[in-house]
Amino acid sequence: MSIERISTHLLDTGVGRPAGGVPVVLERIASDGSGARAGHGVTDDDGRVGALNPTNLEPGEYRLIFDTANYFASVHGQVFYPRITVDVRLPDGRPHFHIPVLASTFSYTTYLGS
């Protein structure tokens, strides 16, 4: 079964609201650790990208890269994490993966959403 959709959500816990306008790149990770672009998007006003991938994907290892530098600079006046990178191994048998990130100036966490 192929993966039909990978979505994400970026919430700024430092100000208690979604982080809009953040570019996100999805990469497929090769066995040597290199990444090949598999999709991209920009978080909307609700901090969401509904579908990072334009076509179905095979199960495997992927990387989400959130380019947070401009967002943190404009909202918090400082940047500690210019990028947030999340590596995941997506198994077969599930058509949709939602990978939210909760972030603030000096911390972030992620989980498998629904």
mmCIF file of N, CA and C in Angstrom:
data_model
loop_
_atom_site.group_PDB
_atom_site.id
_atom_site.type_symbol
_atom_site.label_atom_id
_atom_site.label_comp_id
_atom_site.label_asym_id
_atom_site.label_seq_id
_atom_site.Cartn_x
_atom_site.Cartn_y
_atom_site.Cartn_z
ATOM 1 N N MET A 1 0.849 -1.181 0.000
ATOM 2 C CA MET A 1 0.000 0.000 0.000
ATOM 3 C C MET A 1 0.890 1.239 0.000
ATOM 4 N N SER A 2 0.591 2.157 -0.865
ATOM 5 C CA SER A 2 1.387 3.379 -0.903
ATOM 6 C C SER A 2 0.836 4.413 0.082
ATOM 7 N N ILE A 3 1.661 5.390 0.381
ATOM 8 C CA ILE A 3 1.284 6.476 1.279
ATOM 9 C C ILE A 3 0.670 7.577 0.419
ATOM 10 N N GLU A 4 -0.590 7.862 0.663
ATOM 11 C CA GLU A 4 -1.300 8.855 -0.135
ATOM 12 C C GLU A 4 -1.006 10.282 0.307
ATOM 13 N N ARG A 5 -0.791 10.456 1.623
ATOM 14 C CA ARG A 5 -0.649 11.822 2.105
ATOM 15 C C ARG A 5 0.180 11.881 3.382
ATOM 16 N N ILE A 6 1.088 12.854 3.417
ATOM 17 C CA ILE A 6 1.815 13.209 4.635
ATOM 18 C C ILE A 6 1.452 14.660 4.925
ATOM 19 N N SER A 7 0.878 14.885 6.096
ATOM 20 C CA SER A 7 0.494 16.237 6.498
ATOM 21 C C SER A 7 1.241 16.610 7.774
ATOM 22 N N THR A 8 1.231 17.905 8.078
ATOM 23 C CA THR A 8 1.914 18.378 9.275
ATOM 24 C C THR A 8 1.189 19.580 9.845
ATOM 25 N N HIS A 9 1.575 19.953 11.035
ATOM 26 C CA HIS A 9 0.964 21.060 11.770
ATOM 27 C C HIS A 9 2.056 21.612 12.683
ATOM 28 N N LEU A 10 2.312 22.905 12.614
ATOM 29 C CA LEU A 10 3.332 23.535 13.449
ATOM 30 C C LEU A 10 2.655 24.510 14.399
ATOM 31 N N LEU A 11 2.763 24.224 15.695
ATOM 32 C CA LEU A 11 2.169 25.070 16.726
ATOM 33 C C LEU A 11 3.269 25.749 17.528
ATOM 34 N N ASP A 12 3.153 27.049 17.711
ATOM 35 C CA ASP A 12 4.117 27.831 18.490
ATOM 36 C C ASP A 12 3.629 27.873 19.930
ATOM 37 N N THR A 13 4.195 27.031 20.780
ATOM 38 C CA THR A 13 3.755 26.952 22.169
ATOM 39 C C THR A 13 4.225 28.151 22.990
ATOM 40 N N GLY A 14 5.201 28.897 22.467
ATOM 41 C CA GLY A 14 5.672 30.089 23.169
ATOM 42 C C GLY A 14 4.655 31.216 23.171
ATOM 43 N N VAL A 15 3.825 31.274 22.132
ATOM 44 C CA VAL A 15 2.797 32.314 22.042
ATOM 45 C C VAL A 15 1.387 31.722 22.015
ATOM 46 N N GLY A 16 1.298 30.391 22.014
ATOM 47 C CA GLY A 16 0.006 29.727 22.084
ATOM 48 C C GLY A 16 -0.842 29.839 20.839
ATOM 49 N N ARG A 17 -0.193 29.761 19.659
ATOM 50 C CA ARG A 17 -0.966 29.825 18.411
ATOM 51 C C ARG A 17 -0.220 29.099 17.294
ATOM 52 N N PRO A 18 -0.907 28.827 16.199
ATOM 53 C CA PRO A 18 -0.258 28.172 15.054
ATOM 54 C C PRO A 18 0.846 29.045 14.466
ATOM 55 N N ALA A 19 1.842 28.390 13.873
ATOM 56 C CA ALA A 19 2.948 29.090 13.214
ATOM 57 C C ALA A 19 2.697 29.073 11.719
ATOM 58 N N GLY A 20 2.175 30.168 11.192
ATOM 59 C CA GLY A 20 1.883 30.273 9.773
ATOM 60 C C GLY A 20 3.056 30.814 8.984
ATOM 61 N N GLY A 21 3.097 30.484 7.703
ATOM 62 C CA GLY A 21 4.115 31.015 6.806
ATOM 63 C C GLY A 21 5.472 30.350 6.883
ATOM 64 N N VAL A 22 5.535 29.147 7.443
ATOM 65 C CA VAL A 22 6.808 28.433 7.584
ATOM 66 C C VAL A 22 6.961 27.428 6.431
ATOM 67 N N PRO A 23 8.016 27.556 5.627
ATOM 68 C CA PRO A 23 8.259 26.575 4.559
ATOM 69 C C PRO A 23 8.649 25.215 5.149
ATOM 70 N N VAL A 24 8.127 24.147 4.530
ATOM 71 C CA VAL A 24 8.429 22.784 4.961
ATOM 72 C C VAL A 24 8.789 21.964 3.724
ATOM 73 N N VAL A 25 9.908 21.242 3.808
ATOM 74 C CA VAL A 25 10.339 20.366 2.724
ATOM 75 C C VAL A 25 10.255 18.926 3.214
ATOM 76 N N LEU A 26 9.769 18.050 2.363
ATOM 77 C CA LEU A 26 9.730 16.610 2.630
ATOM 78 C C LEU A 26 10.787 15.947 1.769
ATOM 79 N N GLU A 27 11.651 15.169 2.399
ATOM 80 C CA GLU A 27 12.684 14.426 1.668
ATOM 81 C C GLU A 27 12.530 12.936 1.905
ATOM 82 N N ARG A 28 12.823 12.157 0.882
ATOM 83 C CA ARG A 28 12.950 10.696 1.015
ATOM 84 C C ARG A 28 14.408 10.448 1.370
ATOM 85 N N ILE A 29 14.669 9.670 2.408
ATOM 86 C CA ILE A 29 16.036 9.415 2.858
ATOM 87 C C ILE A 29 16.540 8.123 2.222
ATOM 88 N N ALA A 30 17.663 8.211 1.531
ATOM 89 C CA ALA A 30 18.285 7.040 0.896
ATOM 90 C C ALA A 30 19.083 6.243 1.924
ATOM 91 N N SER A 31 19.499 5.063 1.556
ATOM 92 C CA SER A 31 20.255 4.197 2.471
ATOM 93 C C SER A 31 21.573 4.821 2.910
ATOM 94 N N ASP A 32 22.128 5.746 2.098
ATOM 95 C CA ASP A 32 23.376 6.411 2.493
ATOM 96 C C ASP A 32 23.125 7.659 3.348
ATOM 97 N N GLY A 33 21.852 7.931 3.669
ATOM 98 C CA GLY A 33 21.513 9.077 4.511
ATOM 99 C C GLY A 33 21.220 10.359 3.760
ATOM 100 N N SER A 34 21.447 10.356 2.471
ATOM 101 C CA SER A 34 21.161 11.559 1.686
ATOM 102 C C SER A 34 19.651 11.690 1.478
ATOM 103 N N GLY A 35 19.229 12.911 1.233
ATOM 104 C CA GLY A 35 17.812 13.160 1.046
ATOM 105 C C GLY A 35 17.497 13.632 -0.359
ATOM 106 N N ALA A 36 16.375 13.175 -0.905
ATOM 107 C CA ALA A 36 15.880 13.615 -2.208
ATOM 108 C C ALA A 36 14.492 14.215 -1.988
ATOM 109 N N ARG A 37 14.285 15.385 -2.503
ATOM 110 C CA ARG A 37 13.024 16.090 -2.298
ATOM 111 C C ARG A 37 11.836 15.259 -2.812
ATOM 112 N N ALA A 38 10.825 15.112 -1.937
ATOM 113 C CA ALA A 38 9.629 14.347 -2.276
ATOM 114 C C ALA A 38 8.377 15.209 -2.211
ATOM 115 N N GLY A 39 8.520 16.440 -1.735
ATOM 116 C CA GLY A 39 7.383 17.343 -1.643
ATOM 117 C C GLY A 39 7.732 18.555 -0.809
ATOM 118 N N HIS A 40 6.792 19.480 -0.736
ATOM 119 C CA HIS A 40 7.010 20.695 0.053
ATOM 120 C C HIS A 40 5.687 21.422 0.267
ATOM 121 N N GLY A 41 5.721 22.426 1.107
ATOM 122 C CA GLY A 41 4.563 23.272 1.355
ATOM 123 C C GLY A 41 4.934 24.394 2.290
ATOM 124 N N VAL A 42 3.969 25.250 2.585
ATOM 125 C CA VAL A 42 4.135 26.350 3.528
ATOM 126 C C VAL A 42 2.952 26.279 4.482
ATOM 127 N N THR A 43 3.222 26.385 5.783
ATOM 128 C CA THR A 43 2.128 26.315 6.743
ATOM 129 C C THR A 43 1.159 27.467 6.521
ATOM 130 N N ASP A 44 -0.134 27.147 6.612
ATOM 131 C CA ASP A 44 -1.163 28.166 6.435
ATOM 132 C C ASP A 44 -1.385 28.922 7.745
ATOM 133 N N ASP A 45 -2.405 29.757 7.800
ATOM 134 C CA ASP A 45 -2.671 30.550 9.003
ATOM 135 C C ASP A 45 -2.981 29.692 10.221
ATOM 136 N N ASP A 46 -3.389 28.445 9.986
ATOM 137 C CA ASP A 46 -3.651 27.523 11.084
ATOM 138 C C ASP A 46 -2.431 26.646 11.372
ATOM 139 N N GLY A 47 -1.278 26.959 10.741
ATOM 140 C CA GLY A 47 -0.048 26.214 10.965
ATOM 141 C C GLY A 47 0.006 24.867 10.265
ATOM 142 N N ARG A 48 -0.875 24.635 9.316
ATOM 143 C CA ARG A 48 -0.989 23.320 8.689
ATOM 144 C C ARG A 48 -0.506 23.294 7.246
ATOM 145 N N VAL A 49 0.010 22.129 6.856
ATOM 146 C CA VAL A 49 0.207 21.786 5.451
ATOM 147 C C VAL A 49 -0.577 20.491 5.276
ATOM 148 N N GLY A 50 -1.638 20.553 4.489
ATOM 149 C CA GLY A 50 -2.550 19.422 4.342
ATOM 150 C C GLY A 50 -1.962 18.240 3.607
ATOM 151 N N ALA A 51 -1.050 18.507 2.671
ATOM 152 C CA ALA A 51 -0.396 17.429 1.924
ATOM 153 C C ALA A 51 0.958 17.920 1.452
ATOM 154 N N LEU A 52 2.010 17.338 1.992
ATOM 155 C CA LEU A 52 3.368 17.695 1.572
ATOM 156 C C LEU A 52 3.742 17.027 0.258
ATOM 157 N N ASN A 53 3.198 15.852 0.012
ATOM 158 C CA ASN A 53 3.558 15.074 -1.181
ATOM 159 C C ASN A 53 2.519 15.256 -2.283
ATOM 160 N N PRO A 54 2.970 15.568 -3.509
ATOM 161 C CA PRO A 54 2.039 15.733 -4.621
ATOM 162 C C PRO A 54 1.582 14.403 -5.230
ATOM 163 N N THR A 55 2.335 13.333 -4.996
ATOM 164 C CA THR A 55 1.987 12.012 -5.512
ATOM 165 C C THR A 55 2.154 10.987 -4.397
ATOM 166 N N ASN A 56 1.605 9.791 -4.603
ATOM 167 C CA ASN A 56 1.743 8.729 -3.614
ATOM 168 C C ASN A 56 3.215 8.365 -3.421
ATOM 169 N N LEU A 57 3.543 7.942 -2.209
ATOM 170 C CA LEU A 57 4.916 7.594 -1.846
ATOM 171 C C LEU A 57 4.988 6.154 -1.383
ATOM 172 N N GLU A 58 6.152 5.579 -1.513
ATOM 173 C CA GLU A 58 6.402 4.238 -0.996
ATOM 174 C C GLU A 58 6.759 4.336 0.484
ATOM 175 N N PRO A 59 6.457 3.303 1.271
ATOM 176 C CA PRO A 59 6.904 3.286 2.666
ATOM 177 C C PRO A 59 8.419 3.412 2.724
ATOM 178 N N GLY A 60 8.927 3.957 3.812
ATOM 179 C CA GLY A 60 10.365 4.122 3.975
ATOM 180 C C GLY A 60 10.689 5.258 4.915
ATOM 181 N N GLU A 61 11.927 5.726 4.830
ATOM 182 C CA GLU A 61 12.380 6.803 5.707
ATOM 183 C C GLU A 61 12.251 8.143 5.009
ATOM 184 N N TYR A 62 11.727 9.113 5.780
ATOM 185 C CA TYR A 62 11.485 10.457 5.266
ATOM 186 C C TYR A 62 11.973 11.487 6.282
ATOM 187 N N ARG A 63 12.169 12.694 5.793
ATOM 188 C CA ARG A 63 12.635 13.802 6.630
ATOM 189 C C ARG A 63 11.765 15.022 6.334
ATOM 190 N N LEU A 64 11.241 15.635 7.375
ATOM 191 C CA LEU A 64 10.544 16.907 7.260
ATOM 192 C C LEU A 64 11.491 17.980 7.762
ATOM 193 N N ILE A 65 11.670 19.029 6.979
ATOM 194 C CA ILE A 65 12.556 20.130 7.355
ATOM 195 C C ILE A 65 11.726 21.412 7.400
ATOM 196 N N PHE A 66 11.547 21.944 8.591
ATOM 197 C CA PHE A 66 10.817 23.190 8.802
ATOM 198 C C PHE A 66 11.834 24.330 8.831
ATOM 199 N N ASP A 67 11.710 25.282 7.932
ATOM 200 C CA ASP A 67 12.621 26.432 7.872
ATOM 201 C C ASP A 67 12.060 27.522 8.786
ATOM 202 N N THR A 68 12.425 27.461 10.054
ATOM 203 C CA THR A 68 11.814 28.298 11.092
ATOM 204 C C THR A 68 12.549 29.610 11.365
ATOM 205 N N ALA A 69 13.676 29.865 10.717
ATOM 206 C CA ALA A 69 14.498 31.043 11.037
ATOM 207 C C ALA A 69 13.717 32.350 10.933
ATOM 208 N N ASN A 70 13.092 32.608 9.805
ATOM 209 C CA ASN A 70 12.360 33.871 9.634
ATOM 210 C C ASN A 70 11.179 33.978 10.580
ATOM 211 N N TYR A 71 10.484 32.858 10.779
ATOM 212 C CA TYR A 71 9.342 32.875 11.695
ATOM 213 C C TYR A 71 9.783 33.237 13.116
ATOM 214 N N PHE A 72 10.778 32.522 13.652
ATOM 215 C CA PHE A 72 11.218 32.799 15.021
ATOM 216 C C PHE A 72 11.789 34.209 15.156
ATOM 217 N N ALA A 73 12.515 34.684 14.158
ATOM 218 C CA ALA A 73 13.073 36.038 14.210
ATOM 219 C C ALA A 73 11.956 37.075 14.269
ATOM 220 N N SER A 74 10.916 36.898 13.465
ATOM 221 C CA SER A 74 9.858 37.903 13.423
ATOM 222 C C SER A 74 8.929 37.840 14.630
ATOM 223 N N VAL A 75 8.653 36.643 15.129
ATOM 224 C CA VAL A 75 7.705 36.501 16.238
ATOM 225 C C VAL A 75 8.383 36.616 17.598
ATOM 226 N N HIS A 76 9.594 36.055 17.728
ATOM 227 C CA HIS A 76 10.264 36.007 19.033
ATOM 228 C C HIS A 76 11.493 36.907 19.123
ATOM 229 N N GLY A 77 11.924 37.457 18.001
ATOM 230 C CA GLY A 77 13.079 38.353 18.019
ATOM 231 C C GLY A 77 14.413 37.654 18.180
ATOM 232 N N GLN A 78 14.415 36.347 18.134
ATOM 233 C CA GLN A 78 15.656 35.581 18.226
ATOM 234 C C GLN A 78 15.460 34.213 17.598
ATOM 235 N N VAL A 79 16.577 33.605 17.203
ATOM 236 C CA VAL A 79 16.531 32.302 16.552
ATOM 237 C C VAL A 79 17.539 31.380 17.209
ATOM 238 N N PHE A 80 17.071 30.293 17.788
ATOM 239 C CA PHE A 80 17.950 29.252 18.304
ATOM 240 C C PHE A 80 17.918 28.050 17.370
ATOM 241 N N TYR A 81 16.732 27.715 16.874
ATOM 242 C CA TYR A 81 16.558 26.629 15.908
ATOM 243 C C TYR A 81 16.188 27.235 14.552
ATOM 244 N N PRO A 82 17.168 27.444 13.666
ATOM 245 C CA PRO A 82 16.836 27.982 12.349
ATOM 246 C C PRO A 82 16.078 26.975 11.488
ATOM 247 N N ARG A 83 16.229 25.718 11.800
ATOM 248 C CA ARG A 83 15.502 24.639 11.131
ATOM 249 C C ARG A 83 15.132 23.597 12.181
ATOM 250 N N ILE A 84 13.977 23.008 11.993
ATOM 251 C CA ILE A 84 13.579 21.855 12.800
ATOM 252 C C ILE A 84 13.478 20.687 11.827
ATOM 253 N N THR A 85 14.225 19.639 12.112
ATOM 254 C CA THR A 85 14.267 18.472 11.236
ATOM 255 C C THR A 85 13.706 17.267 11.976
ATOM 256 N N VAL A 86 12.766 16.594 11.323
ATOM 257 C CA VAL A 86 12.132 15.416 11.909
ATOM 258 C C VAL A 86 12.307 14.255 10.936
ATOM 259 N N ASP A 87 13.015 13.215 11.373
ATOM 260 C CA ASP A 87 13.199 12.005 10.571
ATOM 261 C C ASP A 87 12.212 10.951 11.056
ATOM 262 N N VAL A 88 11.530 10.302 10.093
ATOM 263 C CA VAL A 88 10.541 9.285 10.443
ATOM 264 C C VAL A 88 10.689 8.078 9.526
ATOM 265 N N ARG A 89 10.299 6.927 10.024
ATOM 266 C CA ARG A 89 10.223 5.701 9.213
ATOM 267 C C ARG A 89 8.743 5.358 9.089
ATOM 268 N N LEU A 90 8.224 5.483 7.878
ATOM 269 C CA LEU A 90 6.805 5.273 7.639
ATOM 270 C C LEU A 90 6.567 3.863 7.111
ATOM 271 N N PRO A 91 5.841 3.047 7.874
ATOM 272 C CA PRO A 91 5.612 1.659 7.481
ATOM 273 C C PRO A 91 4.495 1.532 6.449
ATOM 274 N N ASP A 92 4.405 0.349 5.896
ATOM 275 C CA ASP A 92 3.342 0.004 4.958
ATOM 276 C C ASP A 92 2.032 -0.158 5.733
ATOM 277 N N GLY A 93 0.909 0.008 5.039
ATOM 278 C CA GLY A 93 -0.372 -0.301 5.634
ATOM 279 C C GLY A 93 -1.159 0.882 6.150
ATOM 280 N N ARG A 94 -0.657 2.075 5.946
ATOM 281 C CA ARG A 94 -1.380 3.260 6.420
ATOM 282 C C ARG A 94 -1.329 4.311 5.313
ATOM 283 N N PRO A 95 -2.461 4.814 4.841
ATOM 284 C CA PRO A 95 -2.452 5.752 3.714
ATOM 285 C C PRO A 95 -2.121 7.190 4.081
ATOM 286 N N HIS A 96 -2.262 7.571 5.359
ATOM 287 C CA HIS A 96 -2.047 8.959 5.766
ATOM 288 C C HIS A 96 -1.242 9.014 7.062
ATOM 289 N N PHE A 97 -0.234 9.868 7.061
ATOM 290 C CA PHE A 97 0.549 10.136 8.268
ATOM 291 C C PHE A 97 0.478 11.631 8.553
ATOM 292 N N HIS A 98 0.114 11.975 9.792
ATOM 293 C CA HIS A 98 0.078 13.368 10.224
ATOM 294 C C HIS A 98 1.164 13.538 11.281
ATOM 295 N N ILE A 99 2.100 14.450 11.028
ATOM 296 C CA ILE A 99 3.271 14.618 11.897
ATOM 297 C C ILE A 99 3.302 16.050 12.410
ATOM 298 N N PRO A 100 2.663 16.317 13.568
ATOM 299 C CA PRO A 100 2.661 17.650 14.140
ATOM 300 C C PRO A 100 3.960 17.951 14.899
ATOM 301 N N VAL A 101 4.277 19.241 14.996
ATOM 302 C CA VAL A 101 5.428 19.704 15.759
ATOM 303 C C VAL A 101 4.956 20.831 16.673
ATOM 304 N N LEU A 102 5.318 20.734 17.940
ATOM 305 C CA LEU A 102 5.089 21.799 18.913
ATOM 306 C C LEU A 102 6.435 22.461 19.143
ATOM 307 N N ALA A 103 6.512 23.774 18.941
ATOM 308 C CA ALA A 103 7.809 24.447 19.006
ATOM 309 C C ALA A 103 7.714 25.751 19.786
ATOM 310 N N SER A 104 8.833 26.118 20.373
ATOM 311 C CA SER A 104 9.006 27.443 20.966
ATOM 312 C C SER A 104 10.452 27.838 20.696
ATOM 313 N N THR A 105 10.855 28.977 21.184
ATOM 314 C CA THR A 105 12.192 29.479 20.868
ATOM 315 C C THR A 105 13.298 28.484 21.201
ATOM 316 N N PHE A 106 13.207 27.807 22.340
ATOM 317 C CA PHE A 106 14.302 26.951 22.786
ATOM 318 C C PHE A 106 13.947 25.477 22.936
ATOM 319 N N SER A 107 12.822 25.057 22.361
ATOM 320 C CA SER A 107 12.490 23.630 22.441
ATOM 321 C C SER A 107 11.496 23.268 21.350
ATOM 322 N N TYR A 108 11.445 21.963 21.048
ATOM 323 C CA TYR A 108 10.409 21.444 20.167
ATOM 324 C C TYR A 108 10.190 19.964 20.457
ATOM 325 N N THR A 109 9.022 19.489 20.108
ATOM 326 C CA THR A 109 8.689 18.080 20.243
ATOM 327 C C THR A 109 7.761 17.711 19.087
ATOM 328 N N THR A 110 7.666 16.436 18.807
ATOM 329 C CA THR A 110 6.830 15.970 17.717
ATOM 330 C C THR A 110 6.185 14.650 18.115
ATOM 331 N N TYR A 111 5.144 14.278 17.387
ATOM 332 C CA TYR A 111 4.455 13.026 17.667
ATOM 333 C C TYR A 111 3.710 12.591 16.415
ATOM 334 N N LEU A 112 3.217 11.357 16.415
ATOM 335 C CA LEU A 112 2.393 10.860 15.324
ATOM 336 C C LEU A 112 0.961 11.226 15.626
ATOM 337 N N GLY A 113 0.391 12.084 14.815
ATOM 338 C CA GLY A 113 -0.980 12.527 15.006
ATOM 339 C C GLY A 113 -1.952 11.659 14.230
ATOM 340 N N SER A 114 -3.188 12.104 14.213
ATOM 341 C CA SER A 114 -4.223 11.356 13.497
ATOM 342 C C SER A 114 -4.850 12.198 12.410
#
